[in-house]
mmCIF file of C-alpha atoms and ligand atoms in Angstrom:
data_model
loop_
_atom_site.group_PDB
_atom_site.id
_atom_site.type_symbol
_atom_site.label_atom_id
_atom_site.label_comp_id
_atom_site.label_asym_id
_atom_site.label_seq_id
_atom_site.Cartn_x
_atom_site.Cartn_y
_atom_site.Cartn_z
ATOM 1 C CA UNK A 1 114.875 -90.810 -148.305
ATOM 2 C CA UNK A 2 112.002 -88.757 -149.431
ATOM 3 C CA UNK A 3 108.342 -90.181 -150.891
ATOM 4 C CA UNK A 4 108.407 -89.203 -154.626
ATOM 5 C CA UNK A 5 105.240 -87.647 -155.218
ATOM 6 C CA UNK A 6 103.745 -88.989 -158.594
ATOM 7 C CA UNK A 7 102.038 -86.028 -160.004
ATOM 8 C CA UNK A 8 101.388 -88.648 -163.174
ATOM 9 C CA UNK A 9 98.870 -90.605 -161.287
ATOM 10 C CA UNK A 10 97.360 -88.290 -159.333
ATOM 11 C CA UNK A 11 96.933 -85.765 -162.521
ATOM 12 C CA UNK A 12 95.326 -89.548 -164.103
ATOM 13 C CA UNK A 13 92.830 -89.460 -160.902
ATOM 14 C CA UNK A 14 91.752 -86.510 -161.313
ATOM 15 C CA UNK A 15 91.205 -86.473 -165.186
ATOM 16 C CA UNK A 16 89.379 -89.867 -164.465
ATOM 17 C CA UNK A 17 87.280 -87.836 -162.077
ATOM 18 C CA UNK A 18 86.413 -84.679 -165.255
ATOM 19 C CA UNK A 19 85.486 -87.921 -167.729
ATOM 20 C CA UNK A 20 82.878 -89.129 -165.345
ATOM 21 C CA UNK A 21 81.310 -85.583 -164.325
ATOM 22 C CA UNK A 22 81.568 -84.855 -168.396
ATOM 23 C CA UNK A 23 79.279 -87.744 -168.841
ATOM 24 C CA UNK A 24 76.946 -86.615 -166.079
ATOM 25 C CA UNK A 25 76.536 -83.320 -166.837
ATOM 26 C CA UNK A 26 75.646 -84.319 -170.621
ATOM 27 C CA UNK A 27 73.045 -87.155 -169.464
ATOM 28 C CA UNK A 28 71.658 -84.510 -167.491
ATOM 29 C CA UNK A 29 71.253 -82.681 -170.482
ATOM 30 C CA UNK A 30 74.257 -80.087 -169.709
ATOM 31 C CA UNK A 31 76.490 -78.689 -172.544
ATOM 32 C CA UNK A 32 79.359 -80.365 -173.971
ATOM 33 C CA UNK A 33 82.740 -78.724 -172.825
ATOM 34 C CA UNK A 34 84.796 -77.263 -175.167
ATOM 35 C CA UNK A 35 88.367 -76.092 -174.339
ATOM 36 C CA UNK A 36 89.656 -74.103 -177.374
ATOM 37 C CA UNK A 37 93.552 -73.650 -177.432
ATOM 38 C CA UNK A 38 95.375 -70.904 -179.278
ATOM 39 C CA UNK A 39 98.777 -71.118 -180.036
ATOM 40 C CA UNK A 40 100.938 -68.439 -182.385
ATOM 41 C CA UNK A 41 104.360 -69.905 -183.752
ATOM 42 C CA UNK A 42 106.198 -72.540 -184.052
ATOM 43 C CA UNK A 43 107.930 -72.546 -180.630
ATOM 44 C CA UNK A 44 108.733 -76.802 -179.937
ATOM 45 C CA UNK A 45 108.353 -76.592 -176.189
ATOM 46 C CA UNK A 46 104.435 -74.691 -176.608
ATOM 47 C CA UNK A 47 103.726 -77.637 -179.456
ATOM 48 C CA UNK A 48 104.138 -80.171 -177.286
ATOM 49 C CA UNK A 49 102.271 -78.548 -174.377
ATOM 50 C CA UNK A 50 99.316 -77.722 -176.403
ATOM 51 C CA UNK A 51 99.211 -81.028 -178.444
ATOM 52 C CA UNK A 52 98.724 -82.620 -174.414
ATOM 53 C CA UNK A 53 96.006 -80.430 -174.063
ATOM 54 C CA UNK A 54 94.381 -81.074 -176.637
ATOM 55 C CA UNK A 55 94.937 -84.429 -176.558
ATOM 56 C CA UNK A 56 93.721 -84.592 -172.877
ATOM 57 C CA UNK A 57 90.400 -82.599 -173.701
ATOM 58 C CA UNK A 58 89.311 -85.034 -176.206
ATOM 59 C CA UNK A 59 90.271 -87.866 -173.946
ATOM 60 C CA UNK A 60 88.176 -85.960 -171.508
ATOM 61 C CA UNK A 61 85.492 -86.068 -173.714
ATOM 62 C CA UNK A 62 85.346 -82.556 -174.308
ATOM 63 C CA UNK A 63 84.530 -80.627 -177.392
ATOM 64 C CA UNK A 64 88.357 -79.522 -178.516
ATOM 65 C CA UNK A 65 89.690 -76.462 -181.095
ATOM 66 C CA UNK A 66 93.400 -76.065 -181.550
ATOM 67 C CA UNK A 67 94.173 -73.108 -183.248
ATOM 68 C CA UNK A 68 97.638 -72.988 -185.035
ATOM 69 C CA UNK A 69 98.456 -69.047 -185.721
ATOM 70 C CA UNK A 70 101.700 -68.392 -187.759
ATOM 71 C CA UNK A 71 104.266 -66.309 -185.668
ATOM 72 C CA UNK A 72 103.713 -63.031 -187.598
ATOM 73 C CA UNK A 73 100.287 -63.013 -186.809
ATOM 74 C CA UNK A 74 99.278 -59.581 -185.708
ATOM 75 C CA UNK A 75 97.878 -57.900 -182.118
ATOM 76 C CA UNK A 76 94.339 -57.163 -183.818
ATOM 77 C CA UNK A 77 94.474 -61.032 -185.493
ATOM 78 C CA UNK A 78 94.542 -62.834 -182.389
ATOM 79 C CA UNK A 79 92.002 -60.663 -180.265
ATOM 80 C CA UNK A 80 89.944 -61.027 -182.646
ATOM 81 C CA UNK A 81 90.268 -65.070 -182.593
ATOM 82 C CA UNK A 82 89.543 -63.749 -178.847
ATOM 83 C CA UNK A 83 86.233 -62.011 -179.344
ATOM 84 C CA UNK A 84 84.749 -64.894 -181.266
ATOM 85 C CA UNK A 85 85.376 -67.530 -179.054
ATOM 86 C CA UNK A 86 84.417 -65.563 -176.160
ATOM 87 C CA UNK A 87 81.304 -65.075 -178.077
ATOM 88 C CA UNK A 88 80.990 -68.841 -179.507
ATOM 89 C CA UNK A 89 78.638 -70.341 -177.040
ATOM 90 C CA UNK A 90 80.820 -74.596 -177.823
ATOM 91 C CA UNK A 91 83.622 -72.780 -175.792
ATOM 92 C CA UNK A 92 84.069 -72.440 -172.341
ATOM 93 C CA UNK A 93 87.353 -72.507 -171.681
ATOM 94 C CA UNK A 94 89.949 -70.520 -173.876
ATOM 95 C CA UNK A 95 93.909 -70.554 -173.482
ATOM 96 C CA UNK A 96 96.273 -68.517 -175.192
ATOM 97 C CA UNK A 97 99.822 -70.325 -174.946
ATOM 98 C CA UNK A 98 102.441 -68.058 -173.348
ATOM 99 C CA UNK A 99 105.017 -66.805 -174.465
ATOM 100 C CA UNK A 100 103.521 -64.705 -177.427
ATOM 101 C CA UNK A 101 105.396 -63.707 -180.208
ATOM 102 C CA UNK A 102 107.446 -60.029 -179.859
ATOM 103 C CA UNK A 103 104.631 -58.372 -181.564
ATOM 104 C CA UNK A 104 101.929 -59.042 -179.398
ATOM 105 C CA UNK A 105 101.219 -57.579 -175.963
ATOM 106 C CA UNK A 106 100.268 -60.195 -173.801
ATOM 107 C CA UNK A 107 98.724 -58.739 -171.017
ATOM 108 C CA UNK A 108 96.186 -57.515 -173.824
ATOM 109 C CA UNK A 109 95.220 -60.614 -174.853
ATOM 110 C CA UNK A 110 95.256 -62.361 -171.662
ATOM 111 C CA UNK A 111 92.440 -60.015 -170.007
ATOM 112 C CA UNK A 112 90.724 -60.208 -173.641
ATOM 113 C CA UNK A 113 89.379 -63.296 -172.594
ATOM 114 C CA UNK A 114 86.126 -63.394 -171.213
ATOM 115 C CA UNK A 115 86.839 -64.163 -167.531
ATOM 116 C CA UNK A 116 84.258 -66.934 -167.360
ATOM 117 C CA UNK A 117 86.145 -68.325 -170.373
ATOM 118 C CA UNK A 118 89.724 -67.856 -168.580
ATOM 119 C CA UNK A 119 90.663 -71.071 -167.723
ATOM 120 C CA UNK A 120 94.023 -70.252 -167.034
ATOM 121 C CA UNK A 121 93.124 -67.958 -164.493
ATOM 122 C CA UNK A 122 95.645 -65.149 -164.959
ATOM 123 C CA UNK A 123 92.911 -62.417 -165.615
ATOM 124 C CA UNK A 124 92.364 -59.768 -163.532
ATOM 125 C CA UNK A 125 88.769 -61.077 -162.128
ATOM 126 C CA UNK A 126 90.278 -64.150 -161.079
ATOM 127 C CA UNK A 127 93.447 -62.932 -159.900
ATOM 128 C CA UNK A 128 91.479 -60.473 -158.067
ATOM 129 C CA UNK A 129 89.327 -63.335 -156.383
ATOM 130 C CA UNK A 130 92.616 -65.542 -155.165
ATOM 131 C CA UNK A 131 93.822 -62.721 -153.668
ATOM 132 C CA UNK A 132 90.960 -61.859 -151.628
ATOM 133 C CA UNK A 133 90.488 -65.148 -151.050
ATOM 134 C CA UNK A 134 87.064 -65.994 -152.937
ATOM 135 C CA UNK A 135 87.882 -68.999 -154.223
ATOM 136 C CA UNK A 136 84.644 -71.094 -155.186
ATOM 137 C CA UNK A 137 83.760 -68.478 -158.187
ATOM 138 C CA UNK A 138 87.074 -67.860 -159.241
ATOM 139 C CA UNK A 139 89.347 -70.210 -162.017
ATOM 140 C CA UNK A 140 92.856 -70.771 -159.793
ATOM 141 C CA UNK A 141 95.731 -71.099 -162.311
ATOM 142 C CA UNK A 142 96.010 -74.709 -163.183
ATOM 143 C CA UNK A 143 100.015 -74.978 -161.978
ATOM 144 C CA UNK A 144 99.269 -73.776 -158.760
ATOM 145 C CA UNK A 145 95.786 -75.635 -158.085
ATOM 146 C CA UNK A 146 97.631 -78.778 -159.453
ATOM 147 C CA UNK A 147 100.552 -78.210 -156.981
ATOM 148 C CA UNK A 148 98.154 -77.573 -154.136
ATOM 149 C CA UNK A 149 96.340 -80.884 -154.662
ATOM 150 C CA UNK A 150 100.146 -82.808 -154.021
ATOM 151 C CA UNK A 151 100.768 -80.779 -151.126
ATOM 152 C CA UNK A 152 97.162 -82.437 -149.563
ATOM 153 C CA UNK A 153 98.324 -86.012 -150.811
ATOM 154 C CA UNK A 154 100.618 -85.355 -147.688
ATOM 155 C CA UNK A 155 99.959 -83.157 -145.248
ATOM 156 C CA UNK A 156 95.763 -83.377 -146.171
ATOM 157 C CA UNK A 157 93.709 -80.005 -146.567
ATOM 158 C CA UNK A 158 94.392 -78.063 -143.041
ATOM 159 C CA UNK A 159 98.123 -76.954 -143.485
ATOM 160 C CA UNK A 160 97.703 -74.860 -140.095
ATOM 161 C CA UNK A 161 100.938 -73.805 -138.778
ATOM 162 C CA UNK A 162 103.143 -75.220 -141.576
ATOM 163 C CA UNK A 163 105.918 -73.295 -143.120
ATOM 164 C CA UNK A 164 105.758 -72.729 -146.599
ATOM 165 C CA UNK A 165 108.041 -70.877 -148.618
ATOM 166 C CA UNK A 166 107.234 -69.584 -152.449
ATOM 167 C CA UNK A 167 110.868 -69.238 -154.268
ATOM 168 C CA UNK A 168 109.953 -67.250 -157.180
ATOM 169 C CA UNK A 169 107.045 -64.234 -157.757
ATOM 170 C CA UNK A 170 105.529 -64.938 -161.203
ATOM 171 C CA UNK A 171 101.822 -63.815 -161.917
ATOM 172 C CA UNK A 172 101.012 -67.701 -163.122
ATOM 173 C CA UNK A 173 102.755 -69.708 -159.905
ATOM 174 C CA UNK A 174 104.481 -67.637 -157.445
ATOM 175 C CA UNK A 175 102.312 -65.410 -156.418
ATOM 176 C CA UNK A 176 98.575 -67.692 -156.339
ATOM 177 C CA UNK A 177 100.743 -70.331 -154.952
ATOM 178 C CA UNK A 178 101.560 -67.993 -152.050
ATOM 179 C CA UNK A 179 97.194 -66.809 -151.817
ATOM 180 C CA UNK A 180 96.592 -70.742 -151.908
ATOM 181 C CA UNK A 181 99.108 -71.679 -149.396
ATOM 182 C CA UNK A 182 97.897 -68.305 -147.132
ATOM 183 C CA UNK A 183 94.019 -69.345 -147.496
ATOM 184 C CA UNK A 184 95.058 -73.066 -146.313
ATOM 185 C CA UNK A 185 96.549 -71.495 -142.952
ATOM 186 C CA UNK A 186 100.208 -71.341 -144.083
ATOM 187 C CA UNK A 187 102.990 -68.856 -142.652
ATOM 188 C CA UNK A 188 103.844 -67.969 -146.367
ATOM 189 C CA UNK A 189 107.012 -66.152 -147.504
ATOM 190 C CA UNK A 190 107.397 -65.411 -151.255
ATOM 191 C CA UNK A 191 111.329 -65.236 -151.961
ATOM 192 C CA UNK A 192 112.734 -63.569 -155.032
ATOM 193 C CA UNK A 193 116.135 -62.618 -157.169
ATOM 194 C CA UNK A 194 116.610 -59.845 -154.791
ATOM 195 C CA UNK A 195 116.301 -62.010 -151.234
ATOM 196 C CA UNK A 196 119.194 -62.462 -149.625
ATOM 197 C CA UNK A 197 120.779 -65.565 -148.169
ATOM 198 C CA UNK A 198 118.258 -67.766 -149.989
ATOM 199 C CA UNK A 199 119.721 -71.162 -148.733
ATOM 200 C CA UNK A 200 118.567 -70.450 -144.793
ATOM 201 C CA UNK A 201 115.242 -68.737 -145.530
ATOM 202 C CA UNK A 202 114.424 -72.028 -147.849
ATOM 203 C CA UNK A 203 115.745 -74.165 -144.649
ATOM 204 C CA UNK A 204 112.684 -72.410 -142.325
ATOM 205 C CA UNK A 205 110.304 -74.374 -144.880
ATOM 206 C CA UNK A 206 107.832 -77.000 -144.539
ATOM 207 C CA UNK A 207 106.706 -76.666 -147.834
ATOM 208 C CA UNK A 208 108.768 -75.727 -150.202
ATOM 209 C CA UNK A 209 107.262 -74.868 -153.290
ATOM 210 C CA UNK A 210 110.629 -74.015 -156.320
ATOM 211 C CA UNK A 211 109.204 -71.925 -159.595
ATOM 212 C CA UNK A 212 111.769 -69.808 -160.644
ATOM 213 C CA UNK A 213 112.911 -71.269 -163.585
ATOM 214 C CA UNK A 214 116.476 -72.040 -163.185
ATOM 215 C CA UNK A 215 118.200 -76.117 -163.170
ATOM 216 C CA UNK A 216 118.445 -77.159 -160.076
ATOM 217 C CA UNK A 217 119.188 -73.803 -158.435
ATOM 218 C CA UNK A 218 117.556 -75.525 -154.829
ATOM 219 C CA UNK A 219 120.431 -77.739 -153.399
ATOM 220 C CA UNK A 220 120.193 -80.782 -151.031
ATOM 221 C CA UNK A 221 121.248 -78.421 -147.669
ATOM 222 C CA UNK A 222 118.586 -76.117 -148.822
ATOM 223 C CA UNK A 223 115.595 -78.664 -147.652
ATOM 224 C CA UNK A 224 114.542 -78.633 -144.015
ATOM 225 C CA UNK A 225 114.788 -82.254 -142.820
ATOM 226 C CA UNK A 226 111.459 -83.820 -143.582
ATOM 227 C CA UNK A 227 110.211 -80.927 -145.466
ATOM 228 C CA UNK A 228 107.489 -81.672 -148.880
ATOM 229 C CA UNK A 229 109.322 -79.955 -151.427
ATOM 230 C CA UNK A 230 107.018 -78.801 -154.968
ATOM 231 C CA UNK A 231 109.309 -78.103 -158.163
ATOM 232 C CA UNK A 232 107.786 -76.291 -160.719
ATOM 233 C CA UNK A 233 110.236 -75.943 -162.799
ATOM 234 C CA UNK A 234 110.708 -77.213 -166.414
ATOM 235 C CA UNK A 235 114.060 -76.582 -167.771
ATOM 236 C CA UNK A 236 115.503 -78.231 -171.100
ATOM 237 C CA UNK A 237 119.255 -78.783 -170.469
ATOM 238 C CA UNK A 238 122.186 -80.378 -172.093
ATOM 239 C CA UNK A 239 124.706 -81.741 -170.191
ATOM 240 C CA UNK A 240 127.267 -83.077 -172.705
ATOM 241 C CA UNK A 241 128.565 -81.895 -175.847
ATOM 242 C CA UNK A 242 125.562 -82.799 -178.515
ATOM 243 C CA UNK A 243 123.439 -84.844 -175.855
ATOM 244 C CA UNK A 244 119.511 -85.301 -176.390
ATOM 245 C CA UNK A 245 118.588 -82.303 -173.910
ATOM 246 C CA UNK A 246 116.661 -83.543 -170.870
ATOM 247 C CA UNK A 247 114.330 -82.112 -168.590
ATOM 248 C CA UNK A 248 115.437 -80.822 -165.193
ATOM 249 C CA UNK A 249 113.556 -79.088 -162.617
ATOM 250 C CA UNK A 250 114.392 -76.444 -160.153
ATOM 251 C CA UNK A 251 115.446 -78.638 -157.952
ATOM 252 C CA UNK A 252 118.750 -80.870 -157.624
ATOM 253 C CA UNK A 253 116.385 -84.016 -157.127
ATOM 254 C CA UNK A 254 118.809 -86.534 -156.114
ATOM 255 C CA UNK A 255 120.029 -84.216 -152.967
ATOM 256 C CA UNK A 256 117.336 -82.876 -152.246
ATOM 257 C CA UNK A 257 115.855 -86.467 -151.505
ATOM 258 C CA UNK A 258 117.875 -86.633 -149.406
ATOM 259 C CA UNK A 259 116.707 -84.739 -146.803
ATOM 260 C CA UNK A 260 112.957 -84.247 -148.218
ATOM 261 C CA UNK A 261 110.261 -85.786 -146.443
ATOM 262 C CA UNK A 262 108.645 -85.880 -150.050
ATOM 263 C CA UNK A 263 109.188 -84.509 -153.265
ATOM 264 C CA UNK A 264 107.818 -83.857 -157.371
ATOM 265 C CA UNK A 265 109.972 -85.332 -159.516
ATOM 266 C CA UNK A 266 110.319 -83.865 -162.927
ATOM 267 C CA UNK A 267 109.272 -84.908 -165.672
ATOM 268 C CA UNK A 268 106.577 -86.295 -163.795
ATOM 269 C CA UNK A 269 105.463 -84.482 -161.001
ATOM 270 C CA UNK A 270 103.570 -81.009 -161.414
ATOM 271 C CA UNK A 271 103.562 -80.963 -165.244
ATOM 272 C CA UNK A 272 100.976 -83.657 -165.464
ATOM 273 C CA UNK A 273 98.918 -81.867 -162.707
ATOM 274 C CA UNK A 274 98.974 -78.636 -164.492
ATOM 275 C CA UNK A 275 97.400 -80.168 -167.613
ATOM 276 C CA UNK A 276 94.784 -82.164 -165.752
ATOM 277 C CA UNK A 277 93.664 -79.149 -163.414
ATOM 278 C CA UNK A 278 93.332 -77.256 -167.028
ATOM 279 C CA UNK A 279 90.877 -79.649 -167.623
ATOM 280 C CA UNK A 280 88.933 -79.555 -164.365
ATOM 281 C CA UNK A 281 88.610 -75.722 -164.979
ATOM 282 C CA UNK A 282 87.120 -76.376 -168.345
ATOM 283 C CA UNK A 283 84.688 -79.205 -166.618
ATOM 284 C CA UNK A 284 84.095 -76.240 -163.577
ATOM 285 C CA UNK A 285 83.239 -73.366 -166.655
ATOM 286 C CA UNK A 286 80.816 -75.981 -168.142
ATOM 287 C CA UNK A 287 79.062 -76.413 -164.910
ATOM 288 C CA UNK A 288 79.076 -72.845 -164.310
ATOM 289 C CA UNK A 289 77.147 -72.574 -168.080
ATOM 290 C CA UNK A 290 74.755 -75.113 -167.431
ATOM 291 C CA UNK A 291 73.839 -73.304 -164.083
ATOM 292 C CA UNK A 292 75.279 -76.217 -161.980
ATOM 293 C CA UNK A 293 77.626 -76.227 -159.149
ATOM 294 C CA UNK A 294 80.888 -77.129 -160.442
ATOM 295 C CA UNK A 295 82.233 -80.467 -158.972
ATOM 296 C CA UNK A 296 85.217 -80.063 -156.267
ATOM 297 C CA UNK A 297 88.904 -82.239 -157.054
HETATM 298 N N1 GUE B 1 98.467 -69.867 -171.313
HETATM 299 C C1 GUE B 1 99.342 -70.779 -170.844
HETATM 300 N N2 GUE B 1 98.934 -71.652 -169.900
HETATM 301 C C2 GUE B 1 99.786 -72.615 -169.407
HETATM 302 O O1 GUE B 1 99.401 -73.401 -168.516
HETATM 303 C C3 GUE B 1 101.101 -72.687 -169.933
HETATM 304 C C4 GUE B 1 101.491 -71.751 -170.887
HETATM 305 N N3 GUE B 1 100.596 -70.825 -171.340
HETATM 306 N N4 GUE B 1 102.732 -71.739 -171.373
HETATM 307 C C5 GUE B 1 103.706 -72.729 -170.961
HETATM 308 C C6 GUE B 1 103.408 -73.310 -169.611
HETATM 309 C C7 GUE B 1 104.100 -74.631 -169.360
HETATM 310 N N5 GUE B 1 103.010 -75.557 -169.163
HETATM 311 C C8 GUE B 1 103.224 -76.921 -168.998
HETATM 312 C C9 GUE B 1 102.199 -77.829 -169.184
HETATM 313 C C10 GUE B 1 102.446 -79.207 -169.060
HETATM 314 C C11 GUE B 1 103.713 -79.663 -168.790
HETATM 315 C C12 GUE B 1 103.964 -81.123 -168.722
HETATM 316 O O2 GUE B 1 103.066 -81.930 -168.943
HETATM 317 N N6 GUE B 1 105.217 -81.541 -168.452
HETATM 318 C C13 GUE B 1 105.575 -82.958 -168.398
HETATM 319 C C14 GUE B 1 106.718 -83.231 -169.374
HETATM 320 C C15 GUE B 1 106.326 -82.836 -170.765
HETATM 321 C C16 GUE B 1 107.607 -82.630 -171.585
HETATM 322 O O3 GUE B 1 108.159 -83.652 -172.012
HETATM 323 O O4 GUE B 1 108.068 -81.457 -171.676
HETATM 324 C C17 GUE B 1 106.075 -83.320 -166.999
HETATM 325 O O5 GUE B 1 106.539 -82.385 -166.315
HETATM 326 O O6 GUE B 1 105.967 -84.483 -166.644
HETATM 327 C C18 GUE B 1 104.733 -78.767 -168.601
HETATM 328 C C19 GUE B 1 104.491 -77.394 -168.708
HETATM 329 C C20 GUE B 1 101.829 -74.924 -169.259
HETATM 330 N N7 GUE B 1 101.983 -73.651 -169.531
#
């Protein structure tokens, strides 16, 4: 029966760790960080997301904007919320919650945002770093840093030799996961909609990290005896006929225990991380401002 990794308390540890280097770097006279979170619509899933943020920043100690844009807010509207909090010196981190409305192009706003500022990590500068494999200067994407940090809980930081298999190719998990997993001395292989005979290639893994976004697509036979199995995914589903919808991952968890060596659980697994290594990027942006080395989690 696998270990259930809790991504609550280790995403607790290392938001401990941010509230004590926050209090250092202002006795030593260091700027406050500020993490200023954007969010256009009314989308229920994004509220509650952001609200954690938020919430987490100020527990963090951290100077915290939330702004609320109405869904018909236009292209030019939000890049220019953009410009002037890449100019306002209180911010250093800035997040636009994805998805954006119809209207707006995305990929504009996302490399808007100044990339010392893009504590998300999904512009090009510091996509460009992960994949060449200059890590220190770079902001990694907060899902995949966060899911890194559970894969050490087990197998520590050398993951020479191991397996690991990345099912799903997304610019925000898939594809840093795979650069993280490659720079810790993994065998990676990314798998996709268009791989064939999923179910064996996932059996080869190690590590196998799950963030495509479908319910508990990744069945029990799919997990390699012993194997540390990551699930990314966050899907709302409703079982029954008018039943509260509940959150399932991309993994059939009960199964899939069964064979894993260890596993995320969700809720409770990499969501948690994802929010806490959002805040150690804002922490690592403040450093970076204050001309100090930005602590290590
Ligand atoms: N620019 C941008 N950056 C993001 O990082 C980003 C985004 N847009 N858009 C949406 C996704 C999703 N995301 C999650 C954050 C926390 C939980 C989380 O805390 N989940 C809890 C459960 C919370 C719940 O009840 O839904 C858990 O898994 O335990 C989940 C998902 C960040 N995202």
């Amino acid at each position: 029966m696998a270990e259930v990794i809790n991504g609550k308390l280790v995403g607790e540890e290392v938001v401990a760790k941010v509230k004590e280097a926050t209090a250092s770097l202002l006795e030593d006279g260091g700027a406050q960080p500020g993490l200023a979170v954007v969010i256009v619509g009314e989308d229920p899933a994004s509220q509650v997301y952001v609200n954690s943020k938020s919430r987490k920043a100020k527990e963090c100690g951290f100077h915290s904007e939330q702004h609320t844009l109405p869904a018909e807010t236009s292209e030019a509207d939000l890049l220019g919320l953009v410009e002037k909090l890449n100019a306002d010196p209180a911010i250093h981190g800035i997040l636009v919650q994805l998805p954006l409305p119809a209207q707006i192009d995305s990929a504009k706003v996302i490399q808007a945002i100044a990339a010392e500022k893009d504590v998300d990590g999904f512009n090009f500068t510091n996509v460009g770093k992960i994949g060449v494999g200059e890590l220190d200067s770079a902001f990694v994407p907060c899902t995949p840093a966060g899911c890194m940090i559970l894969v050490e809980r087990v197998h520590g930081k050398d993951l020479s030799g191991l397996t690991a298999v990345v099912i799903g190719r997304s610019n925000i998990v898939g594809k840093p996961m795979a650069n993280l997993l490659l720079a810790a001395n993994c065998t990676v292989t990314i798998a996709h909609s268009r791989t064939r005979d999923l179910a064996t290639l996932a059996r080869t893994a190690d590590i196998l990290v799950a963030a495509v976004g479908r319910p508990e697509i990744v069945k029990g036979d799919w997990v390699k005896p012993g194997a540390t199995v990551i699930d990314v995914g966050i899907n709302r589903v409703v079982s029954a006929e008018g039943e509260k919808a509940r959150l399932v991952g991309d993994v059939a968890f009960a199964e899939a225990s069964e064979n894993a060596g260890a596993i995320t659980p969700v809720p409770g697994g990499v969501g948690p991380m994802t929010i806490a290594m959002l805040m150690a990027n804002t922490l690592a942006s403040a450093y970076r401002a204050s001309g100090k080395p930005s602590p290590q989690f």
